[in-house]
Amino acid sequence: MSFPSFPSASSLQGPSASHPLSPYGWDDAWAAEFAPYAEQGLLPGRVVRVDRGQCDVVTPHGTVRADTAFVVPRDPMRIVCTGDWAAVDPDGDPQFVRTLLPRRTAFVRSTSSQRSEGQVLATNVDHIVICLSLAVEFDLGRVERFLALAMSSSSGAALLRDGGPAGDGAAEPIVVLTKADLVPDTATLSYLVQDIEGVAPGVQVLTVSSATGEGIDVFSAIVSGGTSVLLGASGAGKSTLANTLLGHDVMEVQAARDVDGKGRHTTTTRNLLVLPSGGVLIDTPGLRGVGLWDAEAGVGQVFSEIEELAEQCRFADCAHDSEPGCAVLAAIEDGSLHERRLGSFRKLLRENQRIAAKTDARVRSEILRDWKRKGAEGRAAMDAKHGRFR
């Protein structure tokens, strides 16, 4: 592959605004991270697509096809992902990604494998856009899962160079309700928005329609700054929304099935696209499973009202089951907290704890100690009830 004449890698460390990669999100901080690799004569680039052990990387010399074999291929948390910033060979046949720059954020879910591995879906994103179709009934529990992972996006951003802690902070989640033209009644639409706002405290909820243009200008203004990733089930309208923002059809789309509103997985890879109004968009295939991964902090944020109520419980270790003086149970009784929310909170915490226990010996030890403590307390209570003393 031949390219026109461009500046050398070492001369591309000036102001980020004039850098050829600035439309893809290059800034002064990335330039500083890349400086050691520029001295080695490597090129900076952003990964725009990954498939079959290779990736498309946009560099100051154009888009190149690069092999990923040098980047720890056996660790699913460290493999090259769409959105990564990379150091690439300036020439060679084939070209290689030599290393990845530390990730600022990463959206990670657990895989369906028995090894309980994490799968990185997108990296270095500023906005995580959860797309829900108004053509089908909402699964509120699934929305809570997405939000918990989104709010934990900084914890998944491992520094690839030395395995250190996360980057600058979590990405901002946004819930976008697509196909608003299918709900012409404004009162009904308002109730649906309230349903989502009830499970997404502090999260912006937008209604949009690619067919009529409703809400597109507002959404376009939000994603014009930074990198955004579109997530959701097949048929949620992600690719149609991407095409609308781009102003022409880039992503292939198909109509959802009338019987259940599900799509047909027309998007098969994660693709990074530059928007004409500014900003970068990552479109993703539809997600069937959304398993939690290192999402304890995110679960706490999604269910912040339960966390706040728990601070008012009589006992610090209240399980919100049948303990006296439980503020959480009192809120359920007076109707200020829905019982479904507490059930979902417990379910997600248990799931996240199971995943953590499979990968962290310390967590397994803490769980075992907790089980033993509760067992001893239960036996002591039974002995006291029947007048037995040890």
Coordinates of C-alpha atoms in Angstrom, one line a residue:
M1 CA 0.0 0.0 0.0
S2 CA 1.5 3.4 -1.0
F3 CA 0.7 6.7 0.7
P4 CA 1.3 10.3 -0.2
S5 CA 4.2 12.2 1.5
F6 CA 3.4 13.1 5.1
P7 CA 5.4 14.5 8.0
S8 CA 7.6 12.1 10.0
A9 CA 6.3 10.5 13.2
S10 CA 8.6 12.6 15.4
S11 CA 7.3 15.8 13.8
L12 CA 3.7 15.0 14.6
Q13 CA 4.0 15.9 18.3
G14 CA 2.9 19.5 18.0
P15 CA -0.5 21.1 18.9
S16 CA -3.2 18.4 18.7
A17 CA -5.6 20.7 16.8
S18 CA -3.3 20.6 13.7
H19 CA -2.6 16.9 14.0
P20 CA -4.0 14.7 11.1
L21 CA -5.7 12.5 13.7
S22 CA -7.5 15.3 15.6
P23 CA -10.8 14.4 14.0
Y24 CA -10.4 10.9 15.6
G25 CA -9.9 12.3 19.1
W26 CA -6.2 12.9 19.2
D27 CA -5.2 15.5 21.8
D28 CA -2.2 16.8 23.7
A29 CA -2.6 14.1 26.4
W30 CA -2.4 11.3 23.8
A31 CA 0.6 13.0 22.2
A32 CA 2.4 13.0 25.6
E33 CA 1.6 9.3 26.0
F34 CA 2.9 8.5 22.5
A35 CA 6.1 10.5 22.8
P36 CA 8.3 7.6 23.7
Y37 CA 7.1 5.6 20.7
A38 CA 7.5 8.6 18.4
E39 CA 11.2 8.6 19.4
Q40 CA 11.3 4.9 18.2
G41 CA 10.0 6.0 14.8
L42 CA 6.5 4.4 15.3
L43 CA 3.3 5.9 14.0
P44 CA 0.3 6.8 16.2
G45 CA -3.1 5.5 15.0
R46 CA -6.6 4.7 16.2
V47 CA -8.2 1.3 15.7
V48 CA -11.3 1.7 13.6
R49 CA -12.2 -2.0 13.1
V50 CA -10.9 -5.4 14.3
D51 CA -11.5 -8.8 12.7
R52 CA -9.7 -12.1 12.3
G53 CA -6.6 -11.1 14.2
Q54 CA -6.0 -8.0 12.1
C55 CA -7.3 -4.4 12.4
D56 CA -7.8 -1.3 10.4
V57 CA -5.8 1.6 11.9
V58 CA -6.1 5.2 10.8
T59 CA -2.7 6.9 11.0
P60 CA -1.2 10.2 9.8
H61 CA -0.2 8.3 6.6
G62 CA -3.7 7.0 6.0
T63 CA -5.6 3.8 7.0
V64 CA -3.4 0.7 7.2
R65 CA -4.2 -3.0 7.7
A66 CA -2.1 -4.2 10.7
D67 CA -1.5 -7.5 12.4
T68 CA -2.2 -7.7 16.2
A69 CA 0.1 -10.6 17.0
F70 CA 2.4 -8.5 19.1
V71 CA -0.3 -7.4 21.6
V72 CA -0.8 -10.2 24.1
P73 CA -3.3 -12.2 22.1
R74 CA -4.2 -14.7 24.8
D75 CA -5.6 -12.2 27.3
P76 CA -9.1 -11.1 26.3
M77 CA -8.8 -7.9 28.3
R78 CA -5.6 -6.8 26.5
I79 CA -6.4 -7.7 22.9
V80 CA -6.7 -4.9 20.4
C81 CA -10.2 -3.3 20.4
T82 CA -12.1 -0.7 18.3
G83 CA -11.3 2.7 19.9
D84 CA -7.8 1.8 21.0
W85 CA -4.9 4.1 20.3
A86 CA -1.9 2.2 19.0
A87 CA 1.8 2.5 18.0
V88 CA 2.2 1.0 14.5
D89 CA 5.1 0.2 12.3
P90 CA 5.7 3.0 9.8
D91 CA 6.2 0.5 7.0
G92 CA 6.7 -3.2 6.4
D93 CA 4.7 -5.9 4.8
P94 CA 2.8 -6.8 6.9
Q95 CA 2.6 -3.9 9.3
F96 CA 2.1 -4.6 13.0
V97 CA 0.5 -3.0 16.0
R98 CA 3.5 -2.9 18.4
T99 CA 1.7 -1.7 21.5
L100 CA -1.5 0.0 22.8
L101 CA -1.6 3.3 24.7
P102 CA -3.2 3.2 28.2
R103 CA -7.0 3.1 27.9
R104 CA -8.9 6.0 29.5
T105 CA -12.1 4.1 29.6
A106 CA -13.4 0.7 28.5
F107 CA -16.8 -0.9 28.3
V108 CA -16.4 -4.5 29.5
R109 CA -18.9 -7.3 29.9
S110 CA -18.3 -10.9 31.1
T111 CA -18.1 -13.6 28.4
S112 CA -20.4 -16.6 28.4
S113 CA -17.4 -18.9 28.9
Q114 CA -16.9 -20.9 32.0
R115 CA -13.6 -19.2 32.6
S116 CA -15.4 -15.9 33.6
E117 CA -13.3 -13.7 31.3
G118 CA -14.0 -10.1 30.5
Q119 CA -14.7 -9.0 26.9
V120 CA -13.8 -5.4 26.0
L121 CA -16.4 -4.0 23.6
A122 CA -15.1 -0.4 23.1
T123 CA -12.3 1.7 24.5
N124 CA -11.5 5.3 25.1
V125 CA -15.1 6.4 24.9
D126 CA -16.6 9.6 26.5
H127 CA -20.3 8.7 26.1
I128 CA -21.9 5.2 26.4
V129 CA -25.2 5.4 24.5
I130 CA -27.7 2.7 25.5
C131 CA -30.2 2.4 22.7
L132 CA -33.7 1.1 23.4
S133 CA -36.5 0.7 20.8
L134 CA -39.9 2.2 21.6
A135 CA -41.3 -0.5 19.3
V136 CA -41.0 -3.2 22.0
E137 CA -41.6 -3.4 25.7
F138 CA -38.7 -2.3 27.9
D139 CA -36.7 -4.8 29.9
L140 CA -35.9 -2.6 32.9
G141 CA -33.5 -5.1 34.4
R142 CA -31.5 -5.2 31.2
V143 CA -31.3 -1.4 31.3
E144 CA -30.0 -1.5 34.8
R145 CA -27.3 -4.0 33.7
F146 CA -26.1 -1.7 30.9
L147 CA -26.0 1.3 33.2
A148 CA -24.0 -0.6 35.9
L149 CA -21.4 -1.6 33.3
A150 CA -21.4 1.9 31.8
M151 CA -20.8 3.5 35.2
S152 CA -18.0 1.1 35.9
S153 CA -16.3 1.8 32.6
S154 CA -13.2 3.4 34.2
S155 CA -12.5 0.2 36.2
G156 CA -12.3 -1.8 33.0
A157 CA -9.6 0.5 31.6
A158 CA -6.5 -1.4 32.6
L159 CA -3.2 0.3 31.7
L160 CA -1.9 -2.1 29.1
R161 CA 1.7 -1.2 29.6
D162 CA 1.9 -2.3 33.3
G163 CA -1.5 -3.5 34.4
G164 CA -2.0 -0.4 36.6
P165 CA -5.3 1.2 37.7
A166 CA -8.0 2.8 35.6
G167 CA -7.8 6.1 33.6
D168 CA -9.3 9.5 34.0
G169 CA -12.9 8.4 35.0
A170 CA -15.9 6.6 33.8
A171 CA -17.7 7.5 30.5
E172 CA -21.0 9.3 30.7
P173 CA -24.0 7.0 30.1
I174 CA -26.9 8.3 28.0
V175 CA -30.2 6.4 27.3
V176 CA -31.6 7.0 23.8
L177 CA -35.2 5.8 23.1
T178 CA -35.3 5.3 19.3
K179 CA -38.2 5.1 16.9
A180 CA -40.2 7.8 18.7
D181 CA -42.4 8.2 15.7
L182 CA -44.0 4.8 16.6
V183 CA -45.4 6.5 19.8
P184 CA -47.3 9.5 18.5
D185 CA -49.2 10.0 21.8
T186 CA -47.2 12.5 23.8
A187 CA -48.7 11.4 27.2
T188 CA -47.7 7.7 26.5
L189 CA -44.2 8.8 25.4
S190 CA -43.8 10.8 28.6
Y191 CA -44.8 7.8 30.8
L192 CA -42.3 5.6 28.9
V193 CA -39.5 8.2 29.5
Q194 CA -40.4 8.3 33.2
D195 CA -40.1 4.5 33.4
I196 CA -36.5 4.7 32.2
E197 CA -35.7 7.7 34.3
G198 CA -36.9 5.7 37.3
V199 CA -34.1 3.1 36.8
A200 CA -31.5 5.6 35.5
P201 CA -31.0 8.2 38.3
G202 CA -29.1 11.2 37.1
V203 CA -28.8 9.8 33.5
Q204 CA -30.0 11.9 30.5
V205 CA -32.8 10.2 28.6
L206 CA -33.5 11.3 25.1
T207 CA -36.2 10.3 22.6
V208 CA -35.2 10.3 18.9
S209 CA -36.6 9.3 15.5
S210 CA -34.4 8.7 12.5
A211 CA -37.6 8.8 10.4
T212 CA -38.8 12.2 11.4
G213 CA -35.6 13.8 12.7
E214 CA -37.1 14.3 16.2
G215 CA -34.4 14.7 18.8
I216 CA -31.5 14.2 16.3
D217 CA -30.2 17.7 16.6
V218 CA -29.9 17.4 20.4
F219 CA -28.3 14.0 20.3
S220 CA -25.9 15.2 17.6
A221 CA -24.8 18.1 19.7
I222 CA -24.1 15.8 22.6
V223 CA -21.9 13.3 20.7
S224 CA -20.1 16.0 18.7
G225 CA -17.6 16.2 21.6
G226 CA -15.4 13.1 22.1
T227 CA -16.1 9.5 21.3
S228 CA -19.4 7.7 21.7
V229 CA -20.4 4.1 21.5
L230 CA -23.8 2.8 20.6
L231 CA -24.9 -0.3 22.6
G232 CA -28.2 -2.2 22.6
A233 CA -30.0 -5.3 21.3
S234 CA -30.5 -6.1 17.6
G235 CA -33.3 -4.0 16.2
A236 CA -32.7 -1.1 18.6
G237 CA -32.0 1.2 15.7
K238 CA -28.3 1.7 16.4
S239 CA -27.1 1.5 12.7
T240 CA -30.0 3.6 11.5
L241 CA -29.1 6.2 14.1
A242 CA -25.5 6.1 13.0
N243 CA -26.5 6.6 9.3
T244 CA -28.7 9.5 10.3
L245 CA -25.8 11.2 12.1
L246 CA -23.5 10.6 9.2
G247 CA -25.9 12.0 6.7
H248 CA -25.7 9.0 4.4
D249 CA -25.9 5.2 4.6
V250 CA -22.7 3.7 5.8
M251 CA -23.9 0.9 8.1
E252 CA -26.2 -1.8 6.6
V253 CA -29.6 -2.0 8.2
Q254 CA -32.6 -4.3 7.9
A255 CA -36.1 -4.0 9.2
A256 CA -36.9 -5.6 12.6
R257 CA -39.3 -8.5 12.8
D258 CA -42.8 -7.4 13.3
V259 CA -43.6 -10.2 15.8
D260 CA -41.0 -9.3 18.4
G261 CA -39.2 -6.2 17.2
K262 CA -35.9 -8.0 17.1
G263 CA -33.2 -7.2 14.5
R264 CA -31.1 -9.5 12.3
H265 CA -27.5 -8.6 13.4
T266 CA -26.7 -6.7 10.2
T267 CA -23.7 -5.1 12.0
T268 CA -21.2 -7.8 12.6
T269 CA -18.1 -5.8 13.7
R270 CA -17.5 -2.7 15.8
N271 CA -16.8 0.2 13.5
L272 CA -15.4 3.6 14.4
L273 CA -16.8 6.5 12.3
V274 CA -16.0 10.2 12.2
L275 CA -19.1 12.4 12.4
P276 CA -19.5 15.4 10.0
S277 CA -20.6 17.6 12.9
G278 CA -17.6 16.6 15.0
G279 CA -16.9 13.7 17.3
V280 CA -16.4 10.0 16.8
L281 CA -19.0 7.2 16.9
I282 CA -18.5 3.5 17.4
D283 CA -21.4 1.3 16.1
T284 CA -21.6 -2.2 17.6
P285 CA -23.4 -5.5 16.8
G286 CA -26.6 -6.2 18.8
L287 CA -25.9 -7.7 22.3
R288 CA -27.8 -10.7 23.4
G289 CA -26.1 -11.2 26.8
V290 CA -24.9 -8.4 29.1
G291 CA -23.0 -10.2 31.9
L292 CA -21.5 -8.0 34.7
W293 CA -17.8 -7.6 35.0
D294 CA -16.1 -5.7 37.8
A295 CA -19.3 -3.6 38.2
E296 CA -19.8 -3.2 41.9
A297 CA -19.2 0.5 41.8
G298 CA -21.6 0.9 38.9
V299 CA -24.3 -1.2 40.7
G300 CA -24.1 1.1 43.7
Q301 CA -24.5 4.2 41.4
V302 CA -27.5 2.7 39.5
F303 CA -29.2 1.9 42.8
S304 CA -28.1 5.0 44.6
E305 CA -31.5 5.4 46.4
I306 CA -31.1 1.9 48.0
E307 CA -27.5 2.8 49.0
E308 CA -28.7 6.0 50.7
L309 CA -31.6 4.2 52.4
A310 CA -29.2 1.5 53.7
E311 CA -27.2 4.2 55.6
Q312 CA -30.3 4.8 57.7
C313 CA -30.8 1.1 58.7
R314 CA -30.4 0.2 62.4
F315 CA -27.6 -2.3 61.6
A316 CA -24.6 -1.5 59.5
D317 CA -24.6 -5.0 58.0
C318 CA -28.4 -5.1 57.3
A319 CA -29.3 -7.5 54.5
H320 CA -32.7 -5.8 54.0
D321 CA -34.4 -9.1 54.5
S322 CA -36.3 -9.1 57.8
E323 CA -34.1 -7.1 60.1
P324 CA -35.8 -4.7 62.5
G325 CA -35.2 -1.0 61.8
C326 CA -34.5 -1.6 58.1
A327 CA -35.0 1.6 56.2
V328 CA -35.0 -0.2 52.8
L329 CA -37.9 -2.5 53.8
A330 CA -39.7 0.5 55.3
A331 CA -39.4 2.4 51.9
I332 CA -40.9 -0.6 50.1
E333 CA -43.8 -0.7 52.6
D334 CA -44.6 3.0 52.2
G335 CA -44.3 2.8 48.4
S336 CA -41.3 5.1 48.0
L337 CA -39.2 2.1 46.7
H338 CA -40.4 -0.5 44.3
E339 CA -39.8 -4.1 45.3
R340 CA -38.6 -4.9 41.8
R341 CA -35.7 -2.5 42.3
L342 CA -34.5 -4.2 45.5
G343 CA -34.8 -7.6 43.8
S344 CA -32.7 -6.4 40.8
F345 CA -30.2 -4.8 43.1
R346 CA -29.6 -8.0 45.0
K347 CA -29.4 -10.0 41.8
L348 CA -26.8 -7.8 40.2
L349 CA -24.7 -7.7 43.4
R350 CA -24.8 -11.5 43.7
E351 CA -23.8 -11.9 40.0
N352 CA -21.0 -9.5 40.2
Q353 CA -19.7 -11.2 43.4
R354 CA -19.8 -14.6 41.7
I355 CA -17.7 -13.3 38.8
A356 CA -15.3 -11.6 41.2
A357 CA -14.9 -14.7 43.3
K358 CA -13.9 -16.8 40.2
T359 CA -11.1 -14.4 39.4
D360 CA -10.0 -13.1 42.8
A361 CA -8.7 -15.4 45.6
R362 CA -9.2 -12.6 48.2
V363 CA -12.9 -12.2 47.3
R364 CA -13.4 -16.0 47.5
S365 CA -11.8 -16.0 51.0
E366 CA -14.1 -13.1 52.1
I367 CA -17.2 -14.9 50.9
L368 CA -16.2 -18.1 52.7
R369 CA -15.7 -16.2 55.9
D370 CA -19.1 -14.5 55.5
W371 CA -20.8 -17.8 55.0
K372 CA -19.1 -19.3 58.1
R373 CA -20.1 -16.2 60.2
K374 CA -23.7 -16.3 59.1
G375 CA -23.8 -20.1 59.7
A376 CA -22.5 -19.6 63.2
E377 CA -25.0 -16.8 63.9
G378 CA -27.8 -19.0 62.6
R379 CA -26.8 -22.0 64.8
A380 CA -26.5 -19.7 67.8
A381 CA -30.0 -18.3 67.2
M382 CA -31.5 -21.8 67.0
D383 CA -29.7 -22.8 70.2
A384 CA -31.0 -19.8 72.0
K385 CA -34.5 -20.5 70.7
H386 CA -34.5 -24.1 72.0
G387 CA -32.8 -23.2 75.3
R388 CA -29.5 -24.9 74.3
F389 CA -26.2 -23.3 75.3
R390 CA -22.7 -24.2 74.4

